[in-house]
XYZ file of C-alpha atoms in Angstrom:
401
model
C 7.833 101.800 98.294
C 8.809 101.059 101.863
C 6.666 97.905 101.803
C 8.584 96.693 98.731
C 11.888 97.378 100.387
C 10.816 95.475 103.505
C 9.692 92.462 101.467
C 12.911 92.536 99.448
C 14.919 92.852 102.632
C 13.118 89.920 104.204
C 13.731 87.831 101.065
C 17.444 88.618 101.071
C 17.569 87.922 104.781
C 15.921 84.523 104.358
C 18.430 83.593 101.645
C 21.297 84.668 103.886
C 19.886 82.676 106.798
C 19.453 79.590 104.621
C 23.028 79.905 103.321
C 24.373 80.381 106.836
C 22.462 77.299 108.015
C 23.869 75.248 105.141
C 27.458 76.272 105.702
C 27.291 75.861 109.467
C 25.785 72.396 109.147
C 28.106 71.275 106.353
C 26.179 69.886 103.406
C 24.265 66.786 102.368
C 23.981 64.372 105.268
C 25.265 66.839 107.859
C 22.993 68.765 110.208
C 23.633 70.628 113.415
C 23.140 67.402 115.375
C 24.021 64.469 113.138
C 26.074 62.985 110.317
C 24.382 60.363 108.146
C 26.586 57.473 106.995
C 25.453 54.616 104.752
C 26.622 51.096 103.908
C 25.872 48.647 101.084
C 26.577 44.973 101.807
C 24.944 41.521 101.459
C 22.822 41.220 104.597
C 20.936 38.230 103.154
C 21.829 35.462 100.722
C 24.752 33.054 100.408
C 27.375 35.404 101.833
C 25.215 37.168 104.415
C 27.937 36.355 106.982
C 30.128 38.851 105.099
C 27.555 41.622 104.832
C 26.294 41.367 108.398
C 29.888 41.508 109.657
C 30.503 44.618 107.542
C 27.385 46.400 108.814
C 28.034 45.499 112.452
C 31.710 46.452 112.327
C 30.845 50.002 111.296
C 27.757 50.283 113.498
C 29.535 49.173 116.673
C 32.388 51.608 116.104
C 30.081 54.535 115.288
C 27.933 53.693 118.342
C 31.061 53.938 120.503
C 31.845 57.335 118.943
C 28.315 58.507 119.738
C 28.621 57.299 123.330
C 31.669 59.553 123.672
C 29.765 62.619 122.439
C 29.979 62.169 118.677
C 32.075 64.289 116.333
C 32.126 67.985 117.265
C 28.729 67.533 118.907
C 27.176 65.582 116.032
C 26.009 61.985 116.440
C 26.438 59.509 113.589
C 23.270 57.958 112.155
C 24.231 54.742 110.394
C 22.024 53.102 107.730
C 22.846 49.697 106.210
C 21.323 48.552 102.917
C 21.182 44.928 101.741
C 22.659 44.255 98.278
C 22.325 40.431 98.402
C 25.693 40.301 96.553
C 23.799 41.345 93.395
C 25.091 44.425 91.514
C 21.617 45.666 90.393
C 20.310 45.397 93.968
C 23.376 47.245 95.212
C 22.797 50.092 92.746
C 19.174 50.394 93.918
C 20.283 50.369 97.563
C 22.835 53.135 97.035
C 20.251 55.192 95.133
C 17.938 54.930 98.147
C 20.721 55.996 100.512
C 21.542 58.989 98.302
C 18.060 60.220 97.396
C 15.968 59.300 100.436
C 18.419 59.084 103.326
C 20.705 61.900 102.094
C 23.908 60.262 103.319
C 27.089 62.285 103.735
C 29.376 59.338 102.951
C 29.411 55.556 102.571
C 31.472 53.534 105.059
C 31.497 50.297 103.106
C 30.715 48.704 99.783
C 31.315 44.969 99.586
C 32.885 42.924 96.821
C 34.653 43.799 93.574
C 31.554 43.385 91.349
C 29.458 45.406 93.809
C 31.944 48.273 94.106
C 32.456 48.292 90.334
C 28.690 48.593 89.825
C 28.425 51.441 92.356
C 31.460 53.395 91.103
C 29.583 55.461 88.449
C 26.964 56.611 90.986
C 29.652 57.385 93.564
C 31.508 59.509 91.029
C 28.387 61.276 89.789
C 27.248 62.149 93.318
C 30.807 63.000 94.504
C 30.098 60.675 97.417
C 33.052 59.841 99.711
C 33.050 56.055 99.945
C 35.071 53.261 101.490
C 35.075 49.664 100.299
C 35.994 46.501 102.154
C 37.978 45.157 99.208
C 41.364 46.090 97.814
C 41.176 45.545 94.084
C 43.496 46.740 91.338
C 40.516 46.851 88.983
C 38.992 49.511 91.260
C 42.129 51.440 92.236
C 44.298 51.309 89.127
C 45.464 52.355 86.660
C 43.574 55.529 87.640
C 42.885 56.342 91.287
C 39.116 56.750 91.844
C 38.514 60.247 93.153
C 35.912 59.319 95.775
C 36.661 55.688 96.749
C 39.108 54.578 99.477
C 40.290 51.283 100.966
C 43.476 49.803 102.388
C 45.516 46.635 102.086
C 47.060 44.560 99.307
C 45.196 43.851 96.082
C 43.857 40.315 95.650
C 46.512 39.865 92.968
C 49.146 40.731 95.590
C 47.542 38.273 98.032
C 47.904 35.570 95.398
C 51.537 36.460 94.665
C 52.346 36.465 98.396
C 50.857 32.968 98.718
C 52.854 31.651 95.783
C 56.073 33.249 97.022
C 55.497 31.640 100.439
C 55.425 28.229 98.758
C 58.497 28.997 96.657
C 60.734 30.834 99.125
C 59.563 29.837 102.620
C 58.494 26.256 101.979
C 61.206 26.019 99.278
C 59.088 23.908 96.943
C 61.086 22.919 93.868
C 59.225 23.041 90.546
C 55.829 22.491 92.202
C 52.795 21.444 90.150
C 50.300 24.270 90.780
C 46.608 24.739 90.012
C 44.198 27.652 90.148
C 40.505 27.786 91.100
C 38.657 31.090 90.913
C 35.274 32.813 90.709
C 34.460 33.831 87.148
C 33.931 37.577 87.638
C 35.889 40.746 88.421
C 36.814 39.410 91.857
C 38.137 36.078 90.632
C 40.039 37.672 87.783
C 41.906 39.755 90.363
C 43.367 36.599 91.844
C 44.064 35.160 88.400
C 45.972 38.326 87.497
C 48.383 37.727 90.377
C 48.593 34.018 89.582
C 49.460 34.721 85.941
C 52.071 37.314 86.933
C 53.761 34.850 89.300
C 53.606 32.043 86.725
C 55.377 34.233 84.192
C 57.931 35.586 86.672
C 58.853 32.275 88.297
C 58.209 29.870 85.422
C 55.661 27.797 87.350
C 54.366 24.438 86.187
C 50.599 25.000 85.866
C 48.694 21.722 85.622
C 45.096 23.000 85.831
C 42.903 26.102 85.908
C 39.239 25.840 86.847
C 36.572 28.477 87.490
C 32.988 28.668 88.746
C 30.134 31.124 88.240
C 29.160 33.485 91.053
C 26.344 31.798 92.999
C 27.099 28.301 91.643
C 25.591 25.485 93.717
C 27.720 22.656 92.321
C 31.478 22.674 91.708
C 32.026 18.906 91.731
C 33.141 18.696 88.079
C 35.777 21.418 88.592
C 37.113 19.689 91.715
C 37.219 16.360 89.866
C 39.303 18.000 87.117
C 41.642 19.508 89.701
C 42.078 16.123 91.361
C 42.870 14.505 87.992
C 45.599 17.094 87.330
C 47.509 15.983 90.464
C 48.699 19.409 91.686
C 51.076 19.809 94.625
C 49.447 23.107 95.628
C 46.082 24.672 94.855
C 45.656 28.472 94.809
C 42.134 29.898 95.001
C 40.207 33.130 94.760
C 36.852 32.133 96.226
C 34.232 33.641 98.504
C 33.744 31.943 101.923
C 30.744 29.820 100.883
C 32.611 28.394 97.909
C 35.777 27.896 99.922
C 33.691 25.609 102.133
C 32.229 23.838 99.099
C 35.720 23.378 97.632
C 37.244 21.960 100.815
C 34.385 19.508 101.360
C 34.372 18.362 97.750
C 38.172 18.029 97.743
C 38.007 15.815 100.843
C 35.312 13.709 99.206
C 37.383 12.968 96.077
C 40.730 12.702 97.852
C 42.307 15.950 96.673
C 44.557 16.241 99.712
C 46.894 19.174 98.974
C 47.565 22.538 100.623
C 45.003 25.129 99.524
C 46.107 28.785 99.588
C 43.377 31.438 99.464
C 43.226 35.209 99.224
C 42.482 37.119 102.424
C 38.765 37.623 101.752
C 37.952 34.043 102.726
C 39.869 33.958 106.035
C 36.751 33.140 108.037
C 36.394 31.096 111.217
C 33.063 29.942 109.791
C 34.955 28.256 106.941
C 36.801 26.078 109.477
C 33.661 25.428 111.523
C 31.599 24.221 108.564
C 34.364 22.469 106.605
C 35.703 20.733 109.713
C 38.706 18.465 109.186
C 38.528 19.192 105.449
C 40.097 22.576 106.330
C 43.234 21.051 107.863
C 45.380 22.144 104.890
C 43.665 25.487 104.303
C 45.837 28.617 104.297
C 45.164 32.291 103.567
C 47.096 35.506 103.273
C 45.925 38.121 105.793
C 46.710 41.796 106.397
C 44.877 42.406 109.676
C 45.600 41.149 113.144
C 43.592 38.164 114.341
C 40.789 38.649 116.895
C 42.502 36.404 119.450
C 45.738 38.438 119.480
C 45.013 40.167 122.768
C 48.437 41.812 122.984
C 47.571 44.220 120.152
C 45.990 47.419 121.597
C 43.722 48.138 118.647
C 42.423 44.575 118.578
C 41.834 44.604 122.333
C 39.658 47.722 121.919
C 37.825 46.163 118.994
C 37.066 43.051 121.040
C 35.622 45.177 123.838
C 33.079 46.519 121.361
C 32.424 43.025 120.017
C 31.669 41.558 123.444
C 29.115 44.285 124.172
C 26.778 42.618 121.677
C 28.077 39.061 121.311
C 28.720 35.987 123.500
C 32.115 35.624 125.155
C 32.945 32.450 123.202
C 32.637 34.105 119.770
C 35.012 36.136 117.617
C 34.279 38.695 114.888
C 34.679 37.729 111.250
C 37.451 39.474 109.293
C 35.057 41.862 107.509
C 33.891 43.122 110.890
C 37.534 44.018 111.529
C 37.982 45.714 108.144
C 34.729 47.653 108.494
C 35.807 48.696 112.009
C 39.058 50.082 110.549
C 37.133 51.895 107.784
C 34.939 53.530 110.438
C 38.019 54.385 112.502
C 39.667 56.138 109.536
C 36.474 58.000 108.617
C 35.952 59.168 112.193
C 39.507 60.466 112.443
C 39.164 62.378 109.165
C 35.819 63.892 110.197
C 37.323 65.008 113.504
C 40.231 66.656 111.698
C 37.785 68.576 109.484
C 36.494 70.538 112.475
C 32.934 71.753 112.931
C 32.563 72.880 109.297
C 32.282 69.391 107.786
C 31.947 69.177 104.005
C 32.567 66.396 101.532
C 35.300 68.411 99.844
C 37.125 69.021 103.122
C 36.648 65.388 104.172
C 38.209 64.127 100.923
C 41.183 66.471 101.099
C 41.725 65.527 104.753
C 41.782 61.835 103.868
C 44.264 62.436 101.056
C 46.590 64.238 103.465
C 46.476 61.475 106.104
C 49.954 60.119 106.838
C 50.996 57.069 108.901
C 47.622 56.696 110.607
C 47.954 54.190 113.458
C 45.145 51.638 113.821
C 46.599 50.372 117.067
C 48.275 47.452 115.350
C 45.145 46.048 113.681
C 46.840 46.842 110.374
C 50.055 48.454 109.247
C 50.093 52.266 109.293
C 47.868 53.868 106.652
C 48.920 56.715 104.378
C 46.757 58.185 101.624
C 47.573 60.671 98.888
C 45.713 62.056 95.857
C 47.473 59.361 93.797
C 46.909 56.456 96.210
C 43.552 55.670 97.827
C 44.463 52.052 98.619
C 47.842 51.844 100.387
C 49.603 48.488 100.374
C 49.878 46.896 103.807
C 52.071 44.069 105.046
C 50.550 40.595 105.284
C 51.359 37.108 106.504
C 50.188 33.542 105.950
C 47.727 32.011 108.415
C 46.612 28.367 108.623
C 43.261 26.927 109.677
C 43.212 24.799 112.819
C 40.057 22.622 112.938
C 40.775 21.700 116.583
C 40.542 25.297 117.827
C 38.416 26.727 114.967
C 41.026 29.485 114.739
C 43.647 30.593 112.255
C 47.284 30.569 113.312
C 50.143 32.606 111.794
C 52.714 30.457 109.994
C 54.856 33.190 108.450
C 56.354 36.561 109.267
C 54.801 39.850 108.134
C 56.034 40.937 104.744
C 55.331 42.275 101.271
C 55.303 40.455 97.925
C 58.643 40.495 96.100
C 56.892 40.788 92.733
C 55.163 44.160 92.333
C 52.032 44.636 90.238
C 51.528 48.310 91.121
């Protein structure tokens, strides 16, 4: 009888010890000594420059956190998976992070089609996740419970560009054209274009699109040239922005090209060369060469630890850095008892978070996981290989939220 009681007591004690260990260490992806964070981005393929920037932006920031002692004594272990900008590959990569690596949260998913493909798994696993895109198709009409981002939607980027032409440049009845990627991402830009066309009665002379991964867009550019637009508005990824600018120069399509923020890349200027002389983009982060901004100065210190002094980080490095900054702050506020549930509620209660001027202040709520941030127009300068601000910070007049 006593032997049975001892065995039963030991069994109960083991259960209690296991439960205590679980609660003291948080939950999945959290141990006494570490927090496991994952990332899914295109590390290889046509837009590897995007994915590598995303992975490095988070890694460098988390490494700096670890160097300062981590979060309540826990170091961050960061794992980046390559999605090749292919939704099926992204789904497989996230499955590996969830089942094998047991991540606590995901610091970045890249691209509208990628995030859309991952959303069901994120919801099923109740996995706190950040994405490096701001897309109305992801964040509205219903706020995703487990996905966060910041900044204007691509549709709002497009509207801001058009309003710059109408109200800052004061173009009268301009002939406008649209060029976009034929998927969820491109349709985001088209949504804003269509809204502005309807609101302002624009004279649309051409609309052309290309398939994701297309290697030839010459026929579309020829059609755009034939339509004789005064301004061309585009929703393209960096590689196809380069293709567009080069092809436009070849056929003599010499008009201002306004792009959404995702393609504001120094590499676009470097590869396109003088063909980028009339290339503009909306942007909602500070530029890496704005040394008077405290948050950007700190970011550049991290960048120069691993990169030559004559280089600058791509914009997705900056966005991923901000994602990691927000996540770190929320994990710190959770205290030593870190759980996904507490992390999510802490994020949703975050108000006016200051990124040191890299972006506008960030405020989340249960109803808004992608706060709108001010933006401005920047212009490519082939002589310096930099972008230069050509407008004040502001918000679109036409709201799509």
